[in-house]
C-alpha cells in the first residue's frame, strides 16, 4: 500500500457497495479496503456463490447491473433458461457471465485456495484497485430464526422473499472463525483514517462481520474513528428488509435504533437530513448529510462528507 | 419398451449421432437404444462433461448446432467471455446453455446419482424418446499414446487439435468397468433387430465401448446382426482424425481396414458406392449404399437401408 490515508469499509451487498464505490472514487484507488459480509455465501448447484463479495467487486469494476441491483450489466440468461428446461433449481438467478465467477471460484476453492486468495484473483482480473476481502475464509452462514423455523439465509432471502417474520439471527460457525488475512492487517494500520460501516442491513450484512472473533476488539482499538452510515432514512429502510426486520424484532424503525444497535462500537454516526432531529438526541457525534445515493455523484458526495466528518473526529 | 423391432446403436459424437438421428426417425421412437462412448468424458472447471452423450442427446432433441458440429444451436457465449476475463481456462468451449447440462450433471453425480440415471433425467427433460445410455457408469478415460507421450483425450483432441502422432490407445479403468444398467438388457433382448455400429471413429469412439468387459460377448451373443457403417469413404474419413490415426498406426486408410479392425464382431458392413469395389473382397456381407449424411433425409435413408440390410441378414 502507498502512503497516505487508508480507509476500511464494512459492507454487505447493494447499499453497502454504493458507498464503497463512493469511497473508491473519493480516495486514491489503493487506499480503500472493503471487508465484505460472507454470511450470505452458499453452495448452489454445486457452486460457491459469494453474493456480497461479487456485488462489491462488480460495483467497483463498474460492471454491476444498476437497474437490477445485483448481477452484471449486459448479462445473458441462456444458462438459466436451459437449466429450467432440465428441471433444475431456478429460484436463485445466475447470469451467464456471473456464472464464470462462481465456476472459477468453486474450481479454485476445490484446488485448495482460500476464499480470500480467490477473491484477490478475481479482483485483479476485474481491474479493481481497492483491496476487497471476505470477512473470513471459513463458512460462517447466517441462519435466520423465524416464526416458521430456522432458515438458511438465501432460502429466507430469495426463495421466501423475506416473508417469514424474523425472531433472531445465528451466525453459525462464528466461534471457530478468524478474520481473513488482510482484515486485521488493515485495522491495525497506524495510518487508518476511518472505518466506515456502510448503510447495509445491520443484522444480515454487518453483524455477521462483527461476529467474527476479534473484529469488535480490532474496531475498538483501531487508529481511526468507526463511523456508521444509517441504512434507515426518515423511519424507512432505503432498500431491502431492514425496516421489516426491525419491526419484527420489536425495534423502532429509525436511524436512532440503528445507532443504538451498534452502540459503543461507534465514534460517529451519519444520518440523512430527514433525521436531523434525531441527531441531537444521540450520544454519539452525528453528521447530518444526504445519505440517499441515487447516482455516482451522490455516492462520491456522501463518501467525501463521511471522510471529512472522520477527520473532524480525530 | 413396446413390442416390435428394437435396435441398439453404438455411437461416438458427431458422425455417430447423425446415423443415430436417422435411426430415431426411421424407427418407432421408443425402439432405439443408443449406447454412447464416455471415454471422452472429463472433469473440466470442476464440471463433469460427457461430450458424446450430450451430442447424441442434443442431436436427437433437435437442438444441436449443426454448422458447428458440437454444442447447441442459438447458443450464447457470455460465460466463456467472462471466464476469459478472469484468466480461466478457455481452450474447451462451453456455451451458456450447454453449461446448464454440465452443472446439473455434476450436481446430481455429487449427490450420488449414477451417470446413467443423470443421462435418463436429461433425456426426459429434453424430450428425447429413444433410450440413451452411457457405456458405463464409472470413469473409463481414453488415454492417447503419442510420439509426445500419453495424453488425456481432450488434451489431445481439443487442446492439441490431434497434432501429435498416435501410437496407440489405452482405455483406462476398463478392467473394473461394467456396462451401464440397460446396456446388457438391450443387448439380450430376444426382439433385437440389429446392433448398428455408427460411422464413428473406431479407436476413440467405438473401441472404448467395446473395451467395457462383457460388451464383446454380449454383441457376439445378441439376437440381431451386428452391422458397422464405415466412417471411411473412398480412402478418406468423412470428419475428424480417423484417417490421420489409421495412417499413423500403419493401417491402410480404407473401409476395408475398418472392417478388418472390427473383425469377427461384424455380421454385416456398410460402405459407400465409392468403395463398391472393396465390398466383394471382404469376408463379411456388405451393403453398398450412400453413407455420406449431408442432411436429415440422407440420415433417414441410410438408417432405412441399414435396417433393411439387417433384416436380409437374418
Coordinates of C-alpha atoms in Angstrom, one line a residue:
Chain A
X1 CA 0.0 0.0 0.0
X2 CA 1.2 3.5 -0.7
X3 CA 1.4 6.2 1.9
X4 CA -1.4 8.5 2.8
X5 CA -4.7 7.9 4.5
X6 CA -6.3 4.5 4.4
X7 CA -10.0 3.6 4.9
X8 CA -11.7 0.3 5.8
X9 CA -15.3 -0.1 4.8
X10 CA -17.5 -2.9 6.1
X11 CA -20.1 -3.8 3.5
X12 CA -22.9 -6.1 2.6
X13 CA -24.4 -6.1 -0.9
X14 CA -26.2 -3.3 -2.8
X15 CA -26.4 -0.4 -0.3
X16 CA -23.0 -1.1 1.1
X17 CA -21.4 -1.4 -2.3
X18 CA -22.8 2.0 -3.3
X19 CA -20.9 3.8 -0.6
X20 CA -17.9 1.6 -1.2
X21 CA -17.9 2.9 -4.7
X22 CA -18.2 6.4 -3.5
X23 CA -15.2 5.9 -1.2
X24 CA -13.2 4.2 -4.0
X25 CA -13.8 7.2 -6.2
X26 CA -13.2 9.7 -3.4
X27 CA -9.9 8.2 -2.3
X28 CA -6.7 7.2 -4.0
X29 CA -7.7 3.8 -5.6
X30 CA -5.4 1.7 -3.4
X31 CA -6.4 3.5 -0.1
X32 CA -9.6 1.6 0.3
X33 CA -10.1 -1.9 1.9
X34 CA -13.6 -3.3 1.7
X35 CA -14.4 -6.1 4.1
X36 CA -17.4 -8.0 2.8
X37 CA -20.0 -10.0 4.5
X38 CA -19.8 -13.7 3.6
X39 CA -22.7 -14.8 5.8
X40 CA -24.8 -14.9 2.6
X41 CA -22.4 -17.3 0.9
X42 CA -23.9 -20.6 0.0
X43 CA -23.3 -23.6 -2.3
X44 CA -25.8 -23.6 -5.0
X45 CA -25.9 -26.1 -7.9
X46 CA -22.5 -27.3 -6.5
X47 CA -21.1 -23.8 -7.0
X48 CA -19.8 -21.5 -4.2
X49 CA -21.7 -18.2 -4.5
X50 CA -20.5 -15.2 -2.6
X51 CA -23.2 -12.6 -3.3
X52 CA -21.8 -9.7 -1.3
X53 CA -18.2 -10.1 -2.4
X54 CA -19.4 -10.2 -6.0
X55 CA -21.7 -7.2 -5.7
X56 CA -18.8 -5.2 -4.3
X57 CA -16.4 -6.5 -7.0
X58 CA -18.9 -5.8 -9.8
X59 CA -19.7 -2.4 -8.4
X60 CA -16.1 -1.3 -8.1
X61 CA -15.3 -2.8 -11.5
X62 CA -18.2 -0.8 -12.9
X63 CA -19.9 -3.9 -14.4
X64 CA -22.7 -4.2 -11.9
X65 CA -26.3 -4.2 -13.2
X66 CA -27.6 -1.0 -11.5
X67 CA -31.2 -1.3 -12.6
X68 CA -31.4 -4.8 -11.2
X69 CA -29.4 -4.2 -8.1
X70 CA -27.4 -7.4 -8.4
X71 CA -25.5 -9.3 -11.0
X72 CA -23.8 -7.9 -14.1
X73 CA -24.8 -5.4 -16.7
X74 CA -25.3 -6.7 -20.3
X75 CA -25.9 -10.2 -18.8
X76 CA -27.4 -13.1 -20.8
X77 CA -29.6 -15.8 -19.3
X78 CA -29.1 -18.9 -21.5
X79 CA -27.9 -21.0 -18.6
X80 CA -31.0 -20.4 -16.5
X81 CA -33.3 -21.0 -19.5
X82 CA -31.5 -24.3 -20.3
X83 CA -31.5 -25.3 -16.6
X84 CA -35.2 -24.6 -16.4
X85 CA -35.8 -26.9 -19.3
X86 CA -33.7 -29.6 -17.4
X87 CA -35.9 -29.2 -14.4
X88 CA -33.1 -27.7 -12.3
X89 CA -33.4 -25.3 -9.5
X90 CA -34.0 -21.8 -10.8
X91 CA -35.1 -19.8 -7.8
X92 CA -31.7 -18.3 -7.4
X93 CA -30.9 -16.5 -10.7
X94 CA -27.4 -16.9 -12.0
X95 CA -26.5 -15.0 -15.2
X96 CA -24.2 -16.5 -17.8
X97 CA -21.3 -14.1 -17.1
X98 CA -21.9 -14.2 -13.4
X99 CA -21.6 -18.0 -13.6
X100 CA -18.0 -17.7 -14.7
X101 CA -17.1 -16.2 -11.3
X102 CA -18.9 -18.9 -9.4
X103 CA -17.4 -21.7 -11.5
X104 CA -13.9 -20.2 -11.2
X105 CA -14.2 -19.6 -7.5
X106 CA -15.5 -23.2 -6.9
X107 CA -12.7 -24.6 -9.0
X108 CA -10.0 -22.7 -7.1
X109 CA -11.5 -23.5 -3.7
X110 CA -11.6 -27.2 -4.6
X111 CA -8.0 -26.9 -5.6
X112 CA -7.2 -25.7 -2.1
X113 CA -7.1 -21.9 -2.5
X114 CA -8.7 -19.8 0.3
X115 CA -11.7 -17.6 -0.3
X116 CA -9.5 -14.5 0.2
X117 CA -6.9 -15.8 -2.3
X118 CA -9.7 -16.4 -4.9
X119 CA -11.2 -13.0 -4.2
X120 CA -7.8 -11.4 -4.7
X121 CA -7.5 -13.2 -8.1
X122 CA -11.0 -12.1 -9.1
X123 CA -10.3 -8.5 -8.0
X124 CA -7.1 -8.3 -10.1
X125 CA -8.8 -9.9 -13.1
X126 CA -11.7 -7.4 -12.9
X127 CA -9.2 -4.5 -12.6
X128 CA -10.4 -3.4 -9.2
X129 CA -7.6 -1.5 -7.3
X130 CA -9.2 -1.4 -3.9
X131 CA -8.5 -4.3 -1.6
X132 CA -11.5 -6.5 -1.4
X133 CA -11.6 -9.1 1.4
X134 CA -14.1 -11.6 2.6
X135 CA -14.7 -11.2 6.4
X136 CA -13.3 -14.7 6.9
X137 CA -12.1 -17.7 4.9
X138 CA -14.3 -20.3 6.7
X139 CA -18.0 -20.8 6.3
X140 CA -20.0 -18.6 8.7
X141 CA -23.5 -18.9 7.3
X142 CA -26.3 -16.6 8.6
X143 CA -29.2 -18.6 9.8
X144 CA -32.5 -16.7 10.1
X145 CA -34.7 -17.6 13.0
X146 CA -38.3 -17.1 12.0
X147 CA -41.8 -17.9 13.2
X148 CA -41.6 -20.7 10.5
X149 CA -38.4 -22.1 11.9
X150 CA -34.7 -21.7 11.2
X151 CA -33.9 -20.9 7.6
X152 CA -30.6 -20.8 5.7
X153 CA -30.1 -17.2 4.6
X154 CA -30.8 -17.5 0.8
X155 CA -33.8 -19.6 1.4
X156 CA -35.3 -16.9 3.6
X157 CA -34.0 -14.0 1.5
X158 CA -34.5 -15.1 -2.1
X159 CA -36.7 -18.2 -2.1
X160 CA -39.2 -16.9 0.5
X161 CA -38.6 -13.2 -0.3
X162 CA -38.2 -12.3 3.4
X163 CA -41.8 -13.2 4.1
X164 CA -41.4 -15.2 7.4
X165 CA -41.4 -13.0 10.5
X166 CA -37.8 -12.8 11.9
X167 CA -37.2 -13.6 15.6
X168 CA -33.4 -13.6 15.6
X169 CA -30.2 -14.5 13.8
X170 CA -27.5 -17.0 14.2
X171 CA -24.0 -16.7 12.7
X172 CA -23.2 -20.3 12.6
X173 CA -19.5 -21.2 12.8
X174 CA -18.6 -17.9 14.3
X175 CA -16.8 -19.4 17.3
X176 CA -14.2 -21.1 15.0
X177 CA -13.7 -18.2 12.6
X178 CA -10.8 -15.8 12.3
X179 CA -10.7 -12.7 10.2
X180 CA -9.5 -13.3 6.7
X181 CA -5.8 -12.4 6.1
X182 CA -5.6 -8.7 5.5
X183 CA -8.6 -7.8 7.6
X184 CA -6.6 -7.4 10.9
X185 CA -3.7 -6.0 8.9
X186 CA -5.9 -3.2 7.6
X187 CA -7.4 -2.5 11.0
X188 CA -4.1 -2.2 13.0
X189 CA -2.7 0.2 10.4
X190 CA -1.5 3.3 12.3
X191 CA -2.5 5.4 9.2
X192 CA -6.1 4.2 9.2
X193 CA -8.2 7.3 8.7
X194 CA -11.6 5.7 9.3
X195 CA -13.7 2.6 9.4
X196 CA -16.9 3.1 7.6
X197 CA -19.8 0.8 8.3
X198 CA -21.7 1.1 5.1
X199 CA -25.5 1.6 5.1
X200 CA -26.1 -2.1 4.9
X201 CA -28.6 -4.2 6.8
X202 CA -27.3 -4.3 10.4
X203 CA -28.5 -7.8 11.1
X204 CA -27.7 -9.8 8.0
X205 CA -24.8 -7.7 6.5
X206 CA -22.9 -6.0 9.2
X207 CA -23.5 -8.2 12.3
X208 CA -22.0 -11.3 10.5
X209 CA -18.8 -9.3 10.0
X210 CA -18.8 -8.2 13.7
X211 CA -19.5 -11.9 14.7
X212 CA -16.0 -12.9 13.5
X213 CA -14.0 -13.2 16.8
X214 CA -11.5 -10.4 17.1
X215 CA -13.4 -8.0 14.9
X216 CA -15.0 -5.9 17.6
X217 CA -11.8 -5.6 19.5
X218 CA -9.9 -4.7 16.4
X219 CA -12.5 -2.0 15.7
X220 CA -12.4 -0.7 19.3
X221 CA -8.6 -0.5 19.1
X222 CA -8.1 0.9 15.6
X223 CA -6.4 4.2 14.8
X224 CA -9.3 5.8 13.0
X225 CA -12.9 6.5 14.1
X226 CA -15.6 3.9 13.4
X227 CA -18.5 5.7 11.6
X228 CA -21.7 4.1 10.6
X229 CA -24.0 5.4 7.9
X230 CA -27.6 4.8 8.7
X231 CA -29.5 2.5 6.3
X232 CA -32.7 3.9 7.7
X233 CA -33.9 7.3 6.5
X234 CA -37.0 9.0 7.9
X235 CA -38.2 5.8 9.5
X236 CA -37.8 3.7 6.4
X237 CA -35.1 1.5 5.1
X238 CA -33.8 2.6 1.7
X239 CA -34.0 -0.9 0.3
X240 CA -34.5 -4.5 1.4
X241 CA -35.9 -6.0 4.6
X242 CA -34.1 -3.8 7.2
X243 CA -37.3 -2.0 8.3
X244 CA -39.4 -5.1 8.3
X245 CA -36.8 -6.9 10.4
X246 CA -36.6 -4.1 12.9
X247 CA -40.3 -4.1 13.3
X248 CA -40.4 -7.9 13.8
X249 CA -37.6 -7.7 16.3
X250 CA -39.6 -5.1 18.4
X251 CA -37.3 -2.3 17.5
X252 CA -38.3 1.2 16.4
X253 CA -37.6 1.6 12.7
X254 CA -35.4 4.6 13.0
X255 CA -31.8 5.7 12.4
X256 CA -31.6 6.1 16.2
X257 CA -32.4 2.4 16.7
X258 CA -29.6 1.6 14.3
X259 CA -27.1 3.8 16.3
X260 CA -28.3 2.1 19.5
X261 CA -27.8 -1.3 17.9
X262 CA -24.2 -0.6 17.1
X263 CA -23.7 1.1 20.5
X264 CA -20.2 1.6 21.8
X265 CA -18.7 0.4 18.6
X266 CA -19.4 3.8 17.0
X267 CA -17.3 7.0 17.2
X268 CA -19.6 8.7 14.7
X269 CA -22.9 8.3 13.0
X270 CA -24.2 9.7 9.7
X271 CA -27.9 10.4 9.2
X272 CA -29.9 12.0 6.4
X273 CA -31.4 15.5 6.8
X274 CA -34.8 13.7 7.2
X275 CA -33.4 12.5 10.6
X276 CA -31.7 15.8 11.6
X277 CA -34.0 15.9 14.7
X278 CA -32.6 12.6 15.9
X279 CA -29.0 13.7 15.7
X280 CA -29.2 15.8 18.8
X281 CA -30.8 13.0 20.8
X282 CA -28.0 10.6 20.2
X283 CA -24.9 10.2 22.5
X284 CA -22.6 9.7 19.5
X285 CA -21.3 12.6 17.3
X286 CA -23.6 12.8 14.3
X287 CA -23.1 14.1 10.8
X288 CA -26.3 15.2 9.0
X289 CA -25.8 14.9 5.3
X290 CA -27.8 13.4 2.4
X291 CA -27.4 9.7 2.5
X292 CA -29.7 8.6 -0.3
X293 CA -27.4 7.6 -3.2
X294 CA -29.3 7.7 -6.5
X295 CA -26.3 8.3 -8.7
X296 CA -22.5 8.1 -8.7
X297 CA -22.2 11.8 -7.8
X298 CA -24.4 11.1 -4.6
X299 CA -22.1 8.2 -3.7
X300 CA -18.9 10.3 -4.0
X301 CA -20.5 13.3 -2.2
X302 CA -21.6 11.0 0.7
X303 CA -18.1 9.4 0.8
X304 CA -16.4 12.8 0.9
X305 CA -18.7 14.0 3.6
X306 CA -18.1 10.9 5.7
X307 CA -14.3 11.3 5.2
X308 CA -14.4 14.9 6.2
X309 CA -16.5 14.0 9.3
X310 CA -13.9 11.3 10.2
X311 CA -11.1 13.9 10.0
X312 CA -13.1 16.2 12.3
X313 CA -13.5 13.4 14.9
X314 CA -9.7 12.9 15.3
Chain B
X1 CA -40.5 -50.8 -24.3
X2 CA -43.3 -51.5 -26.7
X3 CA -43.4 -54.6 -28.9
X4 CA -41.9 -54.6 -32.3
X5 CA -38.3 -54.5 -33.5
X6 CA -35.7 -52.9 -31.3
X7 CA -32.3 -51.6 -32.4
X8 CA -29.2 -50.7 -30.5
X9 CA -26.7 -48.2 -31.9
X10 CA -23.2 -47.7 -30.6
X11 CA -22.2 -44.1 -31.1
X12 CA -19.5 -41.5 -30.5
X13 CA -20.1 -37.9 -31.2
X14 CA -21.0 -36.1 -34.4
X15 CA -20.8 -38.8 -37.1
X16 CA -22.4 -41.4 -34.9
X17 CA -25.1 -39.0 -33.7
X18 CA -26.1 -38.4 -37.4
X19 CA -26.9 -42.0 -38.0
X20 CA -28.5 -42.3 -34.5
X21 CA -30.8 -39.5 -35.6
X22 CA -31.6 -41.3 -38.9
X23 CA -32.5 -44.5 -36.9
X24 CA -34.5 -42.5 -34.4
X25 CA -36.6 -41.0 -37.3
X26 CA -36.8 -44.3 -39.2
X27 CA -38.0 -46.4 -36.2
X28 CA -40.8 -46.0 -33.7
X29 CA -39.3 -43.5 -31.3
X30 CA -39.0 -45.9 -28.3
X31 CA -37.5 -48.7 -30.4
X32 CA -33.9 -47.2 -30.4
X33 CA -31.3 -47.5 -27.7
X34 CA -28.1 -45.5 -28.2
X35 CA -25.1 -46.6 -26.2
X36 CA -22.7 -43.7 -26.1
X37 CA -19.0 -43.6 -25.7
X38 CA -17.9 -42.0 -22.4
X39 CA -14.2 -42.4 -23.0
X40 CA -14.1 -38.6 -23.9
X41 CA -15.7 -37.7 -20.6
X42 CA -13.6 -35.4 -18.4
X43 CA -13.9 -33.1 -15.5
X44 CA -13.3 -29.5 -16.7
X45 CA -13.6 -26.4 -14.5
X46 CA -14.9 -28.8 -11.8
X47 CA -17.8 -29.9 -14.1
X48 CA -18.4 -33.4 -15.5
X49 CA -18.5 -33.1 -19.3
X50 CA -19.8 -36.0 -21.3
X51 CA -19.3 -34.8 -24.9
X52 CA -20.6 -37.8 -26.8
X53 CA -23.7 -38.3 -24.6
X54 CA -24.5 -34.6 -25.0
X55 CA -24.0 -34.6 -28.7
X56 CA -26.4 -37.6 -29.1
X57 CA -29.0 -36.0 -26.7
X58 CA -28.8 -32.6 -28.5
X59 CA -29.0 -34.2 -31.9
X60 CA -32.0 -36.4 -31.0
X61 CA -33.6 -33.4 -29.3
X62 CA -33.0 -31.4 -32.5
X63 CA -31.2 -28.7 -30.6
X64 CA -27.7 -29.5 -31.8
X65 CA -25.6 -26.8 -33.6
X66 CA -25.3 -28.4 -37.0
X67 CA -23.0 -25.8 -38.5
X68 CA -20.5 -26.1 -35.6
X69 CA -20.8 -29.9 -35.2
X70 CA -21.0 -29.7 -31.4
X71 CA -22.9 -27.8 -28.8
X72 CA -26.3 -26.3 -29.1
X73 CA -28.0 -24.1 -31.7
X74 CA -28.7 -20.5 -30.8
X75 CA -26.1 -20.7 -28.1
X76 CA -24.7 -17.6 -26.2
X77 CA -21.1 -17.4 -25.0
X78 CA -21.2 -14.9 -22.1
X79 CA -19.7 -17.5 -19.7
X80 CA -16.6 -18.1 -21.8
X81 CA -16.1 -14.3 -22.3
X82 CA -16.4 -13.7 -18.6
X83 CA -14.2 -16.6 -17.8
X84 CA -11.5 -15.4 -20.2
X85 CA -11.5 -12.0 -18.4
X86 CA -11.0 -13.9 -15.2
X87 CA -8.0 -15.7 -16.6
X88 CA -9.7 -19.0 -16.5
X89 CA -9.2 -22.0 -18.9
X90 CA -10.9 -21.3 -22.2
X91 CA -9.4 -23.9 -24.5
X92 CA -12.5 -26.1 -24.1
X93 CA -15.5 -24.1 -25.2
X94 CA -18.6 -24.3 -23.1
X95 CA -21.7 -22.4 -24.3
X96 CA -24.0 -20.9 -21.7
X97 CA -26.9 -23.3 -22.4
X98 CA -24.6 -26.3 -22.7
X99 CA -23.2 -25.3 -19.3
X100 CA -26.6 -26.0 -17.7
X101 CA -26.2 -29.7 -18.6
X102 CA -22.7 -29.9 -17.2
X103 CA -23.7 -28.1 -13.9
X104 CA -26.8 -30.2 -13.5
X105 CA -25.0 -33.4 -14.3
X106 CA -22.2 -32.5 -11.8
X107 CA -24.6 -31.6 -9.1
X108 CA -26.5 -34.9 -9.5
X109 CA -23.4 -37.0 -9.6
X110 CA -22.1 -35.3 -6.5
X111 CA -25.5 -36.1 -4.9
X112 CA -24.8 -39.8 -5.6
X113 CA -26.7 -40.4 -8.8
X114 CA -25.2 -42.6 -11.4
X115 CA -24.2 -41.2 -14.8
X116 CA -26.9 -43.3 -16.5
X117 CA -29.5 -42.0 -14.0
X118 CA -28.4 -38.5 -14.8
X119 CA -28.5 -39.2 -18.5
X120 CA -32.0 -40.5 -18.2
X121 CA -33.1 -37.3 -16.4
X122 CA -31.6 -35.2 -19.1
X123 CA -33.1 -37.3 -21.9
X124 CA -36.6 -36.9 -20.4
X125 CA -36.1 -33.2 -19.9
X126 CA -35.0 -32.7 -23.5
X127 CA -38.0 -34.7 -24.8
X128 CA -35.9 -37.5 -26.4
X129 CA -37.9 -40.7 -26.6
X130 CA -35.0 -43.0 -27.6
X131 CA -33.2 -44.7 -24.7
X132 CA -29.8 -43.0 -24.4
X133 CA -27.2 -44.8 -22.2
X134 CA -23.6 -44.1 -21.3
X135 CA -21.5 -47.2 -22.0
X136 CA -20.7 -47.5 -18.3
X137 CA -21.2 -45.5 -15.1
X138 CA -17.6 -45.5 -13.9
X139 CA -14.8 -43.4 -15.4
X140 CA -13.1 -45.1 -18.4
X141 CA -11.0 -42.4 -19.9
X142 CA -9.3 -42.8 -23.2
X143 CA -5.6 -42.1 -23.0
X144 CA -4.0 -41.4 -26.3
X145 CA -0.4 -42.7 -26.7
X146 CA 1.5 -40.4 -28.9
X147 CA 5.0 -39.7 -30.0
X148 CA 4.8 -36.8 -27.5
X149 CA 3.8 -39.1 -24.6
X150 CA 0.5 -40.2 -23.1
X151 CA -2.2 -37.6 -23.3
X152 CA -5.7 -37.3 -21.8
X153 CA -8.2 -37.5 -24.6
X154 CA -9.4 -33.9 -24.6
X155 CA -5.9 -32.6 -24.3
X156 CA -5.0 -34.5 -27.4
X157 CA -8.3 -33.8 -29.2
X158 CA -9.2 -30.2 -28.4
X159 CA -6.1 -28.6 -26.9
X160 CA -3.6 -30.0 -29.3
X161 CA -6.1 -30.4 -32.2
X162 CA -5.0 -34.1 -32.8
X163 CA -1.5 -32.9 -33.9
X164 CA 0.7 -35.4 -32.0
X165 CA 1.2 -38.7 -34.0
X166 CA -0.7 -41.5 -32.4
X167 CA 1.0 -44.8 -31.4
X168 CA -1.9 -46.5 -29.6
X169 CA -4.8 -46.1 -27.2
X170 CA -5.4 -47.0 -23.6
X171 CA -8.9 -47.4 -22.1
X172 CA -8.0 -46.7 -18.5
X173 CA -10.2 -48.3 -15.9
X174 CA -11.7 -50.8 -18.4
X175 CA -10.8 -53.8 -16.2
X176 CA -13.1 -52.6 -13.4
X177 CA -16.0 -51.4 -15.6
X178 CA -19.3 -53.0 -16.2
X179 CA -21.9 -52.0 -18.9
X180 CA -24.3 -49.3 -17.6
X181 CA -27.7 -50.6 -16.5
X182 CA -29.8 -51.0 -19.6
X183 CA -27.0 -51.8 -21.9
X184 CA -26.9 -55.5 -21.3
X185 CA -30.7 -55.5 -21.0
X186 CA -31.0 -54.0 -24.5
X187 CA -28.5 -56.5 -26.0
X188 CA -30.1 -59.7 -24.6
X189 CA -33.5 -58.6 -25.9
X190 CA -34.8 -61.5 -28.0
X191 CA -36.5 -59.0 -30.3
X192 CA -33.3 -57.1 -31.1
X193 CA -33.4 -56.4 -34.8
X194 CA -29.8 -55.1 -35.2
X195 CA -26.8 -53.6 -33.5
X196 CA -25.6 -50.7 -35.6
X197 CA -22.0 -49.5 -35.0
X198 CA -22.4 -45.9 -36.2
X199 CA -19.8 -44.4 -38.5
X200 CA -17.8 -43.1 -35.6
X201 CA -14.0 -43.2 -35.1
X202 CA -13.2 -46.9 -34.4
X203 CA -10.3 -46.1 -32.0
X204 CA -11.6 -43.3 -29.9
X205 CA -15.4 -43.7 -30.1
X206 CA -16.3 -47.4 -30.7
X207 CA -13.3 -49.3 -29.1
X208 CA -13.9 -47.6 -25.7
X209 CA -17.4 -49.0 -25.8
X210 CA -16.1 -52.4 -26.8
X211 CA -13.5 -52.2 -24.0
X212 CA -16.2 -52.5 -21.4
X213 CA -15.9 -56.1 -20.1
X214 CA -18.9 -58.1 -21.3
X215 CA -19.7 -55.9 -24.3
X216 CA -18.0 -58.1 -27.0
X217 CA -19.6 -61.2 -25.6
X218 CA -23.0 -59.6 -25.5
X219 CA -22.6 -58.4 -29.1
X220 CA -21.5 -61.9 -30.2
X221 CA -24.5 -63.5 -28.4
X222 CA -27.2 -60.9 -29.3
X223 CA -30.3 -61.8 -31.4
X224 CA -29.7 -59.4 -34.2
X225 CA -26.8 -58.9 -36.6
X226 CA -24.0 -56.5 -35.7
X227 CA -23.6 -54.1 -38.6
X228 CA -20.9 -51.4 -38.8
X229 CA -21.2 -48.4 -41.1
X230 CA -17.8 -47.3 -42.4
X231 CA -16.6 -43.9 -41.3
X232 CA -14.1 -44.1 -44.2
X233 CA -15.4 -43.3 -47.7
X234 CA -13.1 -43.6 -50.7
X235 CA -9.9 -43.7 -48.6
X236 CA -10.8 -40.6 -46.5
X237 CA -12.5 -40.2 -43.2
X238 CA -15.7 -38.0 -43.5
X239 CA -14.7 -36.0 -40.5
X240 CA -12.2 -35.9 -37.7
X241 CA -8.9 -37.7 -37.2
X242 CA -9.8 -41.2 -38.2
X243 CA -7.8 -41.1 -41.4
X244 CA -4.8 -39.5 -39.7
X245 CA -4.9 -42.0 -36.9
X246 CA -5.1 -45.0 -39.3
X247 CA -2.1 -43.7 -41.2
X248 CA -0.1 -43.2 -38.0
X249 CA -1.0 -46.6 -36.8
X250 CA 0.3 -48.1 -40.0
X251 CA -3.1 -49.1 -41.3
X252 CA -4.4 -48.5 -44.8
X253 CA -6.9 -45.7 -44.7
X254 CA -9.8 -47.6 -46.2
X255 CA -13.2 -49.0 -45.4
X256 CA -11.7 -52.5 -45.7
X257 CA -9.2 -51.7 -42.9
X258 CA -12.1 -50.6 -40.7
X259 CA -13.9 -53.9 -41.4
X260 CA -10.7 -55.8 -40.6
X261 CA -10.4 -53.8 -37.4
X262 CA -13.8 -54.9 -36.2
X263 CA -13.2 -58.4 -37.4
X264 CA -15.4 -61.2 -36.1
X265 CA -17.6 -58.8 -34.3
X266 CA -19.4 -58.0 -37.6
X267 CA -22.2 -59.7 -39.3
X268 CA -22.5 -57.0 -41.9
X269 CA -20.7 -54.0 -43.1
X270 CA -21.9 -50.9 -44.9
X271 CA -19.8 -49.0 -47.4
X272 CA -20.4 -46.1 -49.7
X273 CA -20.7 -46.6 -53.5
X274 CA -17.2 -45.1 -53.7
X275 CA -16.0 -48.3 -52.0
X276 CA -18.1 -50.7 -54.0
X277 CA -15.1 -52.5 -55.3
X278 CA -14.0 -53.3 -51.8
X279 CA -17.3 -55.0 -51.0
X280 CA -16.5 -58.1 -52.9
X281 CA -13.1 -58.5 -51.4
X282 CA -14.4 -58.6 -47.8
X283 CA -15.4 -61.8 -45.9
X284 CA -18.4 -60.1 -44.3
X285 CA -21.7 -59.4 -46.1
X286 CA -21.6 -55.9 -47.4
X287 CA -24.2 -53.4 -48.2
X288 CA -23.2 -50.7 -50.7
X289 CA -25.3 -47.6 -50.2
X290 CA -24.6 -43.8 -49.9
X291 CA -23.2 -43.2 -46.4
X292 CA -22.4 -39.5 -46.6
X293 CA -25.0 -37.8 -44.5
X294 CA -25.4 -34.2 -45.5
X295 CA -29.0 -33.6 -44.4
X296 CA -31.7 -35.3 -42.4
X297 CA -33.1 -37.1 -45.5
X298 CA -29.6 -38.7 -46.0
X299 CA -29.6 -39.8 -42.4
X300 CA -33.0 -41.4 -42.6
X301 CA -32.3 -43.0 -46.0
X302 CA -29.0 -44.6 -44.6
X303 CA -30.8 -45.8 -41.5
X304 CA -33.6 -47.4 -43.5
X305 CA -31.0 -49.0 -45.8
X306 CA -29.1 -50.4 -42.8
X307 CA -32.3 -51.7 -41.2
X308 CA -33.4 -53.4 -44.5
X309 CA -29.9 -54.9 -44.8
X310 CA -30.2 -56.2 -41.2
X311 CA -33.5 -57.9 -41.9
X312 CA -31.9 -59.5 -45.0
X313 CA -29.1 -61.0 -42.9
X314 CA -31.5 -62.8 -40.6

